[in-house]
PDB file of C-alpha atoms in Angstrom:
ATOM      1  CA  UNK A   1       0.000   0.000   0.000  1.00 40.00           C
ATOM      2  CA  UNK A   2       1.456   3.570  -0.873  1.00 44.00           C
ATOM      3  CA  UNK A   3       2.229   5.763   2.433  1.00 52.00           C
ATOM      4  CA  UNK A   4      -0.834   8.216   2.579  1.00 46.00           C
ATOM      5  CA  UNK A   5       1.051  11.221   3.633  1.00 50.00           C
ATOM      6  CA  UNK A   6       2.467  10.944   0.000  1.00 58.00           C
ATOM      7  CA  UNK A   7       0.672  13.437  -2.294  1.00 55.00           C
ATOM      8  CA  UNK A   8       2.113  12.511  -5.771  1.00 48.00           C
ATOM      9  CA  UNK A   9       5.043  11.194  -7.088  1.00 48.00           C
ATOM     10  CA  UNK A  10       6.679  12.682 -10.412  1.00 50.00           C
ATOM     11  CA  UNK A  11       8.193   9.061 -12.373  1.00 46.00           C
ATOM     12  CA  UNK A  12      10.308   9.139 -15.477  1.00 48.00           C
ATOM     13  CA  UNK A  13       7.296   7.598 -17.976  1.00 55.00           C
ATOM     14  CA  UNK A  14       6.390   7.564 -21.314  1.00 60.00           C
ATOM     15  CA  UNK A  15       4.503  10.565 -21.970  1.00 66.00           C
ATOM     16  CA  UNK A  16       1.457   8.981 -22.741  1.00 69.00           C
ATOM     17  CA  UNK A  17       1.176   7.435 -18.980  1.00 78.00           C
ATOM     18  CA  UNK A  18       2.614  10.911 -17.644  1.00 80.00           C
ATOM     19  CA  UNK A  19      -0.511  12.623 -19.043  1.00 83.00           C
ATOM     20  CA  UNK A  20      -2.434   9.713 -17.439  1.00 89.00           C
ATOM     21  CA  UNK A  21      -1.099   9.638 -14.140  1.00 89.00           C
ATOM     22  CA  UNK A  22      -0.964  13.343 -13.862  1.00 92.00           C
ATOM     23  CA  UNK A  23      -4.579  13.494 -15.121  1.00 95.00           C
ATOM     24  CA  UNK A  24      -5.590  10.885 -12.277  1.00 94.00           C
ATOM     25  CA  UNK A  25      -3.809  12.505  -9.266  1.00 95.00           C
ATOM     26  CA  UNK A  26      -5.524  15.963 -10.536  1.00 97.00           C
ATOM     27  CA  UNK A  27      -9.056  14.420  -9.808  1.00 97.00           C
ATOM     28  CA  UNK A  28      -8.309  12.421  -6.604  1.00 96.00           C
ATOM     29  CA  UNK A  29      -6.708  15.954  -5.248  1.00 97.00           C
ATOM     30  CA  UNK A  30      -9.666  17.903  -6.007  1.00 98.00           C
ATOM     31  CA  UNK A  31     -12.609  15.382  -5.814  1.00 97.00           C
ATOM     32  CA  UNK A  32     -13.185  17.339  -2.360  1.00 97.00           C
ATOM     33  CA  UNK A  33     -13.329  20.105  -4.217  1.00 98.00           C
ATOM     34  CA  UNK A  34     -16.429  19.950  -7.080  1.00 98.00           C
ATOM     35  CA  UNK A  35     -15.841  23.692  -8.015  1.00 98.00           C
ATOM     36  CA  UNK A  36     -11.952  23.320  -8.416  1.00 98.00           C
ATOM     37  CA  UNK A  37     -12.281  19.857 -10.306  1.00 98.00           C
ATOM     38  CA  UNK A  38     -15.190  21.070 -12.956  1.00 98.00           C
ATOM     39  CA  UNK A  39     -12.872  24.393 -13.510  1.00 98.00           C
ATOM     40  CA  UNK A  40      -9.997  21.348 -13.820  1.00 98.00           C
ATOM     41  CA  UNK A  41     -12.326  19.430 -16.599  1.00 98.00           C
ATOM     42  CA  UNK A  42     -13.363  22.625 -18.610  1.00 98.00           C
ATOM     43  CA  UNK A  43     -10.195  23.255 -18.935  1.00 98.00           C
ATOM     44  CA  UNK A  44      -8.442  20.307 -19.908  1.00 97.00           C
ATOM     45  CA  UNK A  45     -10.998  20.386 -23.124  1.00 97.00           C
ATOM     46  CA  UNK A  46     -10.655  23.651 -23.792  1.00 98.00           C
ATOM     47  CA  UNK A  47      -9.262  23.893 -27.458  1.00 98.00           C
ATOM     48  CA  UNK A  48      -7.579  27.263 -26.896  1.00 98.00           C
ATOM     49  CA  UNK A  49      -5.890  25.912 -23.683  1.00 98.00           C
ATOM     50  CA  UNK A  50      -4.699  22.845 -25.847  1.00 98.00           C
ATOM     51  CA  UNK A  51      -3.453  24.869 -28.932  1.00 98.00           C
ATOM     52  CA  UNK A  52      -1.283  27.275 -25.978  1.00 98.00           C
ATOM     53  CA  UNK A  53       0.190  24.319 -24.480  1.00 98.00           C
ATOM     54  CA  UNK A  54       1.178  22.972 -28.129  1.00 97.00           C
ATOM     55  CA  UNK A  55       2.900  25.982 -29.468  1.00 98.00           C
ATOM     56  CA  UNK A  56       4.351  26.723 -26.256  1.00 96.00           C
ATOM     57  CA  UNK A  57       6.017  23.646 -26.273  1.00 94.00           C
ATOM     58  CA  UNK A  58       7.211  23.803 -30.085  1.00 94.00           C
ATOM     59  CA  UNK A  59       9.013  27.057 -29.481  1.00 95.00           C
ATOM     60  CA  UNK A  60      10.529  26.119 -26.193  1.00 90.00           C
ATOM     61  CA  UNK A  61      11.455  22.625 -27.268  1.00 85.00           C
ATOM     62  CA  UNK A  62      11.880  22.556 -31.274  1.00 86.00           C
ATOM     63  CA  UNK A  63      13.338  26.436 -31.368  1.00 90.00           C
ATOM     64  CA  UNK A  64      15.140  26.963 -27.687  1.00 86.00           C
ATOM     65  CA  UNK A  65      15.902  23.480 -26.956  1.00 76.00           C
ATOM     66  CA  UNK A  66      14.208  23.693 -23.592  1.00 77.00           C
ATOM     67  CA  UNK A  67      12.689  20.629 -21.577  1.00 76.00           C
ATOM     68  CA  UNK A  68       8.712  20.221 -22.049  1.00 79.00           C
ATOM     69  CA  UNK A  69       6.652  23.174 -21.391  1.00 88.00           C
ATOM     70  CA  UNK A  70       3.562  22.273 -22.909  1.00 92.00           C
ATOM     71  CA  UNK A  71       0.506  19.799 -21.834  1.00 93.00           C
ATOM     72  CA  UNK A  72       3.030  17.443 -19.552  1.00 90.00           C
ATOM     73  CA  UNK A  73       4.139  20.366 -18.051  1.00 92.00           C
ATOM     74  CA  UNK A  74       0.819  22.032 -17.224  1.00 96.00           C
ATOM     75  CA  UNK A  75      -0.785  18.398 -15.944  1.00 95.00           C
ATOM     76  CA  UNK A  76       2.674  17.538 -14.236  1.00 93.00           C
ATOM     77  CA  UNK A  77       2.962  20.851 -12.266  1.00 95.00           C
ATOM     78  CA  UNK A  78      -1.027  21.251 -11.738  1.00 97.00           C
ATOM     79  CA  UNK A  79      -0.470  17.730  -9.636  1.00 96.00           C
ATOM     80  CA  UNK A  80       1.725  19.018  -7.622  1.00 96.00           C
ATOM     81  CA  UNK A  81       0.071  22.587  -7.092  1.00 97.00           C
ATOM     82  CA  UNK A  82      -2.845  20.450  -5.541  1.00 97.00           C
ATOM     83  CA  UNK A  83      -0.810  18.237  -3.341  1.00 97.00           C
ATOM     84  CA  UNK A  84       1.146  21.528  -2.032  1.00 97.00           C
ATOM     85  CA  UNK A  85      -1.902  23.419  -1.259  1.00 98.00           C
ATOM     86  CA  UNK A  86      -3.864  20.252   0.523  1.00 97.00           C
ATOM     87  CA  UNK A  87      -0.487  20.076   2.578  1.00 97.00           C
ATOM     88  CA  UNK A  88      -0.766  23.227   3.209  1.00 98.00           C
ATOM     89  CA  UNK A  89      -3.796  23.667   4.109  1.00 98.00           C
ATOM     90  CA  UNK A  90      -3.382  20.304   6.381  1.00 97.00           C
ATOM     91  CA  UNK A  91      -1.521  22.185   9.194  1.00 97.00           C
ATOM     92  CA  UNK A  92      -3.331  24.980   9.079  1.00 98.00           C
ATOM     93  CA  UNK A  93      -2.108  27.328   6.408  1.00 98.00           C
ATOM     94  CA  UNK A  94      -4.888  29.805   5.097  1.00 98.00           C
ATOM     95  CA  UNK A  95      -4.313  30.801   1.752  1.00 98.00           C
ATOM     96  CA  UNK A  96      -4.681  34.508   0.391  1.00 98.00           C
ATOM     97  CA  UNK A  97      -8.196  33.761  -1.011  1.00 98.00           C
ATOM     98  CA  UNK A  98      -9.564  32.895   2.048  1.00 98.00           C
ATOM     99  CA  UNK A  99      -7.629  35.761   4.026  1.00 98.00           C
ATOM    100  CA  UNK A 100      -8.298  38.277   1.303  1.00 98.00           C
ATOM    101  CA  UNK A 101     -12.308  37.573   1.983  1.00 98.00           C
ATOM    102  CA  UNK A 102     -12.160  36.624  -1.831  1.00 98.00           C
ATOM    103  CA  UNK A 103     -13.799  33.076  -1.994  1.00 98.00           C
ATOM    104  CA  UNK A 104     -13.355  29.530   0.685  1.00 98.00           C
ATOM    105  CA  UNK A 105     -11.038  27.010   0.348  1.00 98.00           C
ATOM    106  CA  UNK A 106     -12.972  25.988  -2.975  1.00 98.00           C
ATOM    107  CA  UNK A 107     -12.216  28.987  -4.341  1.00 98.00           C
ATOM    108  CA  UNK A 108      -8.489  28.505  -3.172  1.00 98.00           C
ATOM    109  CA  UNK A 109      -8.183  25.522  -5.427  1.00 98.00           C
ATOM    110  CA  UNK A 110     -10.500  26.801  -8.444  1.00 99.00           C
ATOM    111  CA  UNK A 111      -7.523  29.353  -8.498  1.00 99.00           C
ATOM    112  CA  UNK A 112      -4.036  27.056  -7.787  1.00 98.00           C
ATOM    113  CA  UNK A 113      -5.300  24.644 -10.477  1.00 98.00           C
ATOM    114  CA  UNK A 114      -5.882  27.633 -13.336  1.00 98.00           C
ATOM    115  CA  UNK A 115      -3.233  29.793 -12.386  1.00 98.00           C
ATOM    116  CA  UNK A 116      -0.708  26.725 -12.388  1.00 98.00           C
ATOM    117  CA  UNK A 117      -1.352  24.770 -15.524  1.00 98.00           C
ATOM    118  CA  UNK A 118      -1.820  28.002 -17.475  1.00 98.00           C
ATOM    119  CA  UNK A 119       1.544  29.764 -15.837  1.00 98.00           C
ATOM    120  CA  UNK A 120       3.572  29.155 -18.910  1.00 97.00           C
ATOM    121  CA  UNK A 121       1.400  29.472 -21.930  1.00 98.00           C
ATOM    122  CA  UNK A 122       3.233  32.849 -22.875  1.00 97.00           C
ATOM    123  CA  UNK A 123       6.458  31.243 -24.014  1.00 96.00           C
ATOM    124  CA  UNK A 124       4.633  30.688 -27.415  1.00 97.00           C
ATOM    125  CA  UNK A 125       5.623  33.806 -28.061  1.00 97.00           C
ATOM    126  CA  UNK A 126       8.976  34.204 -26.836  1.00 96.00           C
ATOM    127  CA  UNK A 127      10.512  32.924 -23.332  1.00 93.00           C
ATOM    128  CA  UNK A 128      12.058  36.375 -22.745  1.00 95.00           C
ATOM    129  CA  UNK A 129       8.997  37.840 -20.979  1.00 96.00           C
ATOM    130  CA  UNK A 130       6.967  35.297 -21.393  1.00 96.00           C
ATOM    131  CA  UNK A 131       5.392  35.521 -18.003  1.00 97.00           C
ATOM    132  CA  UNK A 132       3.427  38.852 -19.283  1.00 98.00           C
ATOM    133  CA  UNK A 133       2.582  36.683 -22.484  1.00 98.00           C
ATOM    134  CA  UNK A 134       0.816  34.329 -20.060  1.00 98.00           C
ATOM    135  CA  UNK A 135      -1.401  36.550 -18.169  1.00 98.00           C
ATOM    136  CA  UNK A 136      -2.621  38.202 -21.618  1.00 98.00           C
ATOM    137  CA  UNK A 137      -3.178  34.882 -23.001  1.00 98.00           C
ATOM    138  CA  UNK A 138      -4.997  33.733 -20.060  1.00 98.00           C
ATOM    139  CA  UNK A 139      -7.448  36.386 -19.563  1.00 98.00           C
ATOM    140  CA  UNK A 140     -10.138  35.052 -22.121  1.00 98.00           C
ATOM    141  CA  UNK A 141     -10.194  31.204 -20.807  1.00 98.00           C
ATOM    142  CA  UNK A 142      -9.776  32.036 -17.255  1.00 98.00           C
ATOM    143  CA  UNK A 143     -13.174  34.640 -18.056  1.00 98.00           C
ATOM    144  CA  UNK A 144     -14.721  31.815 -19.649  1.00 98.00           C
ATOM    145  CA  UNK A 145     -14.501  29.530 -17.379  1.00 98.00           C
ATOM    146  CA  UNK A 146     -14.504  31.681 -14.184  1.00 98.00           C
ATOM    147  CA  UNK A 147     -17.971  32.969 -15.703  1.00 98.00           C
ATOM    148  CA  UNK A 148     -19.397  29.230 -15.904  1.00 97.00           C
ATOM    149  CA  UNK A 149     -18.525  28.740 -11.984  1.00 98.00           C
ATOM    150  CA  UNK A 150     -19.201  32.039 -10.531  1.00 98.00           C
ATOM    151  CA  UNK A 151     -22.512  34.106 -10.985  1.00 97.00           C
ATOM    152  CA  UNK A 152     -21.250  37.287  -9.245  1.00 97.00           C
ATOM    153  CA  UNK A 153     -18.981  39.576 -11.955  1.00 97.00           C
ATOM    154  CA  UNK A 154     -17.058  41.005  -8.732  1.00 98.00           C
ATOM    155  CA  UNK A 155     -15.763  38.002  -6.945  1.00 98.00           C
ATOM    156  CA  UNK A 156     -14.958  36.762 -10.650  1.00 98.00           C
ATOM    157  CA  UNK A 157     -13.022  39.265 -10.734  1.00 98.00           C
ATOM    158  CA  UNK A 158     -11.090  39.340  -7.860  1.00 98.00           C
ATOM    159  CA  UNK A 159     -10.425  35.157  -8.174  1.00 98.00           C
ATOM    160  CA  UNK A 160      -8.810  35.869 -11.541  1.00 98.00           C
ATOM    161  CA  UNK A 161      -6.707  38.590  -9.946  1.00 98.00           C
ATOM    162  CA  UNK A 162      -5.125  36.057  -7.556  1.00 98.00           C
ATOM    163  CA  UNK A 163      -4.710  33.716 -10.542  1.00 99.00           C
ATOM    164  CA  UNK A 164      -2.903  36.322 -12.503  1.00 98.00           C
ATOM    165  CA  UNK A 165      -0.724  37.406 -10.246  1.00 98.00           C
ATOM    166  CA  UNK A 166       0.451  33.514  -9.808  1.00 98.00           C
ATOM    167  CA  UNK A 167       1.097  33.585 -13.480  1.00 98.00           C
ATOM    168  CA  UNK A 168       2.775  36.825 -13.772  1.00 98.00           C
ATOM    169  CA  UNK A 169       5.080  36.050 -10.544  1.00 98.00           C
ATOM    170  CA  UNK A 170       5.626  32.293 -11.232  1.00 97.00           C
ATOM    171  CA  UNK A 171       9.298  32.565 -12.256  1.00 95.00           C
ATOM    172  CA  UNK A 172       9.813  35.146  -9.486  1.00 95.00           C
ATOM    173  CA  UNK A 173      10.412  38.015 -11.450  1.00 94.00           C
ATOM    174  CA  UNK A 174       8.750  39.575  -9.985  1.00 96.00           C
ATOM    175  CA  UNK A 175       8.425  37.065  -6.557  1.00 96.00           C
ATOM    176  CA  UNK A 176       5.019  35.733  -5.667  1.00 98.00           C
ATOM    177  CA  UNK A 177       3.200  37.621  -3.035  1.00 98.00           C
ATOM    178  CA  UNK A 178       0.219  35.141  -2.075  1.00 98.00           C
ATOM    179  CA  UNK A 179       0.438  31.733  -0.882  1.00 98.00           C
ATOM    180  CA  UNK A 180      -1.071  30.496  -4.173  1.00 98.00           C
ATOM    181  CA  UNK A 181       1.250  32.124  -6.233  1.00 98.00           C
ATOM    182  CA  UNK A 182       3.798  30.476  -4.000  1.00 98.00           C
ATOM    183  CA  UNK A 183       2.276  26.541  -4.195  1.00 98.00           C
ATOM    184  CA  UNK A 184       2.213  27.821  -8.507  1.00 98.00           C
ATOM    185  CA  UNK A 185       5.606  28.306  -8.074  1.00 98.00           C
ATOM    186  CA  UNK A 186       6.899  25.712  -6.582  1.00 97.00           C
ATOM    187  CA  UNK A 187       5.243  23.220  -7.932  1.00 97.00           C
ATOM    188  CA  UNK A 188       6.349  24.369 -11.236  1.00 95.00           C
ATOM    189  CA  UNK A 189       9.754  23.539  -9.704  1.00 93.00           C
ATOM    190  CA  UNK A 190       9.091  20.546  -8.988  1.00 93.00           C
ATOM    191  CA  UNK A 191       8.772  19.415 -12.433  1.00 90.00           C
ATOM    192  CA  UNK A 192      12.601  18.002 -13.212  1.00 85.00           C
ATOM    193  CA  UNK A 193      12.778  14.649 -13.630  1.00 80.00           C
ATOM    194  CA  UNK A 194      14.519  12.920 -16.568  1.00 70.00           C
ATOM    195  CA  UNK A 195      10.598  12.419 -18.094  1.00 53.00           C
ATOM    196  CA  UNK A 196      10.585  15.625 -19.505  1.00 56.00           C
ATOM    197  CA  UNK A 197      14.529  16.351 -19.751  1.00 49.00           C
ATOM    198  CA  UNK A 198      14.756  13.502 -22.130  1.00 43.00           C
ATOM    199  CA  UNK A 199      13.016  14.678 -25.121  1.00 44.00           C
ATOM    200  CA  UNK A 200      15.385  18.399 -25.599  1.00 45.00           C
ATOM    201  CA  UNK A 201      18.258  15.953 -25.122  1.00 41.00           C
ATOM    202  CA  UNK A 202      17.066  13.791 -27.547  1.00 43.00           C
ATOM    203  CA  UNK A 203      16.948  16.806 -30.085  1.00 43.00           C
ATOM    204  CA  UNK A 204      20.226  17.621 -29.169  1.00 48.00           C
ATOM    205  CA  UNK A 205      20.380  19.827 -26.034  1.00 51.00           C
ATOM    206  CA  UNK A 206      23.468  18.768 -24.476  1.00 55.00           C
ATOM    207  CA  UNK A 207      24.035  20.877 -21.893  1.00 60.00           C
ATOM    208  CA  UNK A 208      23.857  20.865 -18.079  1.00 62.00           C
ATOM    209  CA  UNK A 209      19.989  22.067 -17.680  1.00 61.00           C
ATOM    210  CA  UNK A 210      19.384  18.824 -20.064  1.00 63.00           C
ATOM    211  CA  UNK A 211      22.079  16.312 -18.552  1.00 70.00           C
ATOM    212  CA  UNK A 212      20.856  16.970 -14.891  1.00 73.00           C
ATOM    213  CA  UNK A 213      17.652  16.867 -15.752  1.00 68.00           C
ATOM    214  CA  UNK A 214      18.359  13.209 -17.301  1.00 78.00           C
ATOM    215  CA  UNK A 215      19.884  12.567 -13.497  1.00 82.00           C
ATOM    216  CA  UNK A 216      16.396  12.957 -11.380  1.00 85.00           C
ATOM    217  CA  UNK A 217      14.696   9.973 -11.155  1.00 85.00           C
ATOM    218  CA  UNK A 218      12.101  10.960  -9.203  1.00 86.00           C
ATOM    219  CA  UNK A 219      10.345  14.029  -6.914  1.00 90.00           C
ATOM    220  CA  UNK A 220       8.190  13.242  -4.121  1.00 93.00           C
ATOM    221  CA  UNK A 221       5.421  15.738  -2.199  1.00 95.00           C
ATOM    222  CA  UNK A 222       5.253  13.832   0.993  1.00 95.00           C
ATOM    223  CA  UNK A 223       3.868  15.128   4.384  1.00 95.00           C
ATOM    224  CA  UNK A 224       7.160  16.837   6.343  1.00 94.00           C
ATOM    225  CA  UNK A 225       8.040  15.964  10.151  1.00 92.00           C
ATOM    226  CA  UNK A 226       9.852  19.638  11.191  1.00 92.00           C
ATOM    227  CA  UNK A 227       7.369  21.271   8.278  1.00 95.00           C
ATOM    228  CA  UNK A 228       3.891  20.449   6.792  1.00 96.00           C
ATOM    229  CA  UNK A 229       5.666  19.623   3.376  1.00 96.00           C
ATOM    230  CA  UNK A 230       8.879  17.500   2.503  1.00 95.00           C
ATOM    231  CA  UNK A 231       9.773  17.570  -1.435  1.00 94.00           C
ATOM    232  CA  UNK A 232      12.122  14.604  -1.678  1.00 92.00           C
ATOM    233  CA  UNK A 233      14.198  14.111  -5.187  1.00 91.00           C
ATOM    234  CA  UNK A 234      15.812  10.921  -5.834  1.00 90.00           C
ATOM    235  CA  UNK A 235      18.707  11.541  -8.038  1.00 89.00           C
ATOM    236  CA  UNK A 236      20.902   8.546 -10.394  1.00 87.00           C
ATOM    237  CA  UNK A 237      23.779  11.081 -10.766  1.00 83.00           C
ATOM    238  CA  UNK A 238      25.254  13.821  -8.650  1.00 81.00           C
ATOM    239  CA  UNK A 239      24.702  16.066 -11.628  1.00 80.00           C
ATOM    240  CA  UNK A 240      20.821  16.084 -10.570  1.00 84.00           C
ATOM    241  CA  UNK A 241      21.993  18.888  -8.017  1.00 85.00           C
ATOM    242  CA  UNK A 242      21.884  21.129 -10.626  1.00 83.00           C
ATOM    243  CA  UNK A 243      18.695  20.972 -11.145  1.00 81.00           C
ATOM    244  CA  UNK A 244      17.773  20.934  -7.225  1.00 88.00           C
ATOM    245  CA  UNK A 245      19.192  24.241  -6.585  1.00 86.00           C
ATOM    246  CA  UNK A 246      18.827  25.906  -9.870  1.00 84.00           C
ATOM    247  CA  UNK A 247      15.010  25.071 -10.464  1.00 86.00           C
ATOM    248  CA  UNK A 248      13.639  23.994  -7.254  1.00 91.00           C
ATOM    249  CA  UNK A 249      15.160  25.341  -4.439  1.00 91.00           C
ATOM    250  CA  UNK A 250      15.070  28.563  -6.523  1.00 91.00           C
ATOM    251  CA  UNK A 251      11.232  28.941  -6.163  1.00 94.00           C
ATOM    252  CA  UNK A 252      11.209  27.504  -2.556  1.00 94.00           C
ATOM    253  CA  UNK A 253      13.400  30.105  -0.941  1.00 93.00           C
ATOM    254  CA  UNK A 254      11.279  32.665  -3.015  1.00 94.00           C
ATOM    255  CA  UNK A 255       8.450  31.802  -2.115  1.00 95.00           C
ATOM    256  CA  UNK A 256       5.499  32.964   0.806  1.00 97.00           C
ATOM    257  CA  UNK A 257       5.878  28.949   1.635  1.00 97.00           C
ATOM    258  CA  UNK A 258       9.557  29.142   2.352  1.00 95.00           C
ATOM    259  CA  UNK A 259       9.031  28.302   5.925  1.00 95.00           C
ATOM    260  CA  UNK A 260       6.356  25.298   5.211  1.00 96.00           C
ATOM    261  CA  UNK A 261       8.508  23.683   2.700  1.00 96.00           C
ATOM    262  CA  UNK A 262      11.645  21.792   2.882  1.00 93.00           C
ATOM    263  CA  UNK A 263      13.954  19.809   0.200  1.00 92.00           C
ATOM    264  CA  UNK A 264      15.359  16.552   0.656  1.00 91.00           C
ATOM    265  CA  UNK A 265      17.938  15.319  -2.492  1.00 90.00           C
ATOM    266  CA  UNK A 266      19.345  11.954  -2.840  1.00 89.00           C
ATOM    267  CA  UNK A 267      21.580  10.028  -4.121  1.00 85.00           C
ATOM    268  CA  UNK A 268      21.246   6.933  -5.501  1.00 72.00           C
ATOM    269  CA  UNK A 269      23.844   4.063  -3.560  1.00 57.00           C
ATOM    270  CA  UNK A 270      24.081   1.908  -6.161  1.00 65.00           C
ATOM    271  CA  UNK A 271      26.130   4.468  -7.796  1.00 57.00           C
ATOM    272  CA  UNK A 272      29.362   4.125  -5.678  1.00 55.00           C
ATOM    273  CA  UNK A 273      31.511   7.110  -7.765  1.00 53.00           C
ATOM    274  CA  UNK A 274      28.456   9.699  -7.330  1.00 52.00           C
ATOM    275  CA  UNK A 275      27.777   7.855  -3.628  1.00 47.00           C
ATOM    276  CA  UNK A 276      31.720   9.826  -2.585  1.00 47.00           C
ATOM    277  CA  UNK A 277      29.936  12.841  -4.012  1.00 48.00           C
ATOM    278  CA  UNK A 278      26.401  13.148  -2.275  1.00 53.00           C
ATOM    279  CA  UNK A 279      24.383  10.683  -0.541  1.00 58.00           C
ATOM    280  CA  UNK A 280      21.813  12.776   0.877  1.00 63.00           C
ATOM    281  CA  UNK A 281      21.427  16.725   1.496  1.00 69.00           C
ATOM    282  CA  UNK A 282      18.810  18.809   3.002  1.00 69.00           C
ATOM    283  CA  UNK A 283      17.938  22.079   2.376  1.00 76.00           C
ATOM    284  CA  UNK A 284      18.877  24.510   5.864  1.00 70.00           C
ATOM    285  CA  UNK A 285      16.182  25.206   8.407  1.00 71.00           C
ATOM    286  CA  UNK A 286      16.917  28.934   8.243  1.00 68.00           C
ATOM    287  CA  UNK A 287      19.610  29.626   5.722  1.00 68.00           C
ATOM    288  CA  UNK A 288      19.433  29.469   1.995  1.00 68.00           C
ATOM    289  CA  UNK A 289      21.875  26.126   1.750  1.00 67.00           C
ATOM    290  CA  UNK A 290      22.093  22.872   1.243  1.00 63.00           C
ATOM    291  CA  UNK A 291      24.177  21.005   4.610  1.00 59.00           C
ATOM    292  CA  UNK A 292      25.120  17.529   3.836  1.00 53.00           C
ATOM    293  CA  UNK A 293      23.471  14.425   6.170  1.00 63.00           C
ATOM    294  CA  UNK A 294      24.737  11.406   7.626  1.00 50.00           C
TER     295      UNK A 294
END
């Protein structure tokens, strides 16, 4: 039986069972949540959603050589978004809708499950920027869909502020502000396993954002001990610390769930040259390092 306290785990797959496992943890997450999960399946089917993720993922991919940024990504990272938040919201954490007076904790999911799998739709146009790209392309299927949920114009409105500003702030320039822009953040960090590294190297991105990403087996959104959430990243290679500290740690330290989050990478022992390298680090309590662990 799988440990309950552990919200999703990110495998290296074929994409076609990526898209289904992603698709199935999306619905357990949010089956307490009927608002959130109908916003999830209007969404999925909507054909201008589908035809953002596409060329999003052509220019990054076929033009920039970056990993996946398209439908993987957006189903991949709106998993994890929903296992942050419910561990978040586990011990106690009330997110900015709820403080703001905006919606419940519905409403707190309706807007971590847009915000996040529509967060990188801009880079169609060009990654430079492309966070602004994503909040101008977002604006008419977050109104259509917000205005099939919610009757009242106004606290349409203000929902799709909180899911714009998780777009706009998701690569922390500027940094996220609200708890939800924080879970959009980091659980677009969390995306970094060799599943989606392996198609840009296969096209011929050989370089270190590519080759560590090729070293992550695995990221896991488990229930912490010292904090409500433990991200755990099992690595085959050293070289996986790249991606650790330059994508996910990144958006942790950054974030408004800094201090509810902590980062646990590993080594794998088989692997007796990287095993003299790292075995296991943790991401410091209070400072913004990694400190090795027996």
């Amino acid at each position: 039986m799988p440990d309950p306290s552990e919200r999703i785990i990110h495998i290296a797959s074929p994409k076609s069972r990526l898209y289904v496992e992603a698709d199935q943890s999306i619905r357990k997450g949010l089956e307490p949540y009927p608002r959130a999960l109908a916003a999830y399946e209007v969404l999925s089917k909507d054909p201008e959603a589908r035809g953002h993720w596409d060329m999003a993922n052509y220019i990054t991919m076929h033009k920039l050589g970056y990993n996946d940024h398209g439908r993987v990504h957006a189903l991949l990272t709106g998993a994890a978004s929903v296992a942050i938040l419910q561990l978040l919201v586990d011990a106690g954490v009330r997110p900015d809708t709820v403080e703001s007076g905006v919606g419940d904790l519905e409403d707190a999911f309706v807007v971590v499950i847009l915000s996040t799998m529509l967060h990188d739709i801009g880079n169609q146009v060009h990654r430079e920027h492309h966070e602004a790209f994503s909040v101008t392309l977002a604006l008419p299927i977050l109104n259509r869909i917000l205005g099939e949920l919610y009757p009242k114009p106004e606290q349409r409105i203000e929902l799709r502020a909180l899911m714009l500003h998780s777009i706009y702030s998701h690569d922390l320039h500027p940094e996220p502000l609200t708890i939800e822009a924080g879970v959009t953040a980091v659980a677009d960090g969390t995306d970094i396993t060799k599943g989606r590294g392996r198609k840009a190297f296969s096209l011929g991105s050989i370089d270190i954002h590519s080759i560590s990403a090729l070293a992550v087996d695995e990221v896991i959104i488990m229930r912490g001990e010292a904090v409500p959430i433990e991200i755990r990243v099992r690595m085959n290679n050293a070289a996986g610390i790249f991606q650790v500290e330059e994508t996910l740690t990144k958006k942790v330290l950054k974030s408004p769930i800094r201090d509810y989050v902590t980062v646990v990478a590993t080594s794998d022992t088989n692997n007796h040259h990287d095993h003299r390298i790292i075995q296991r680090v943790r991401l410091h309590d209070s400072e913004d390092r990694f400190i090795l662990e027996e």
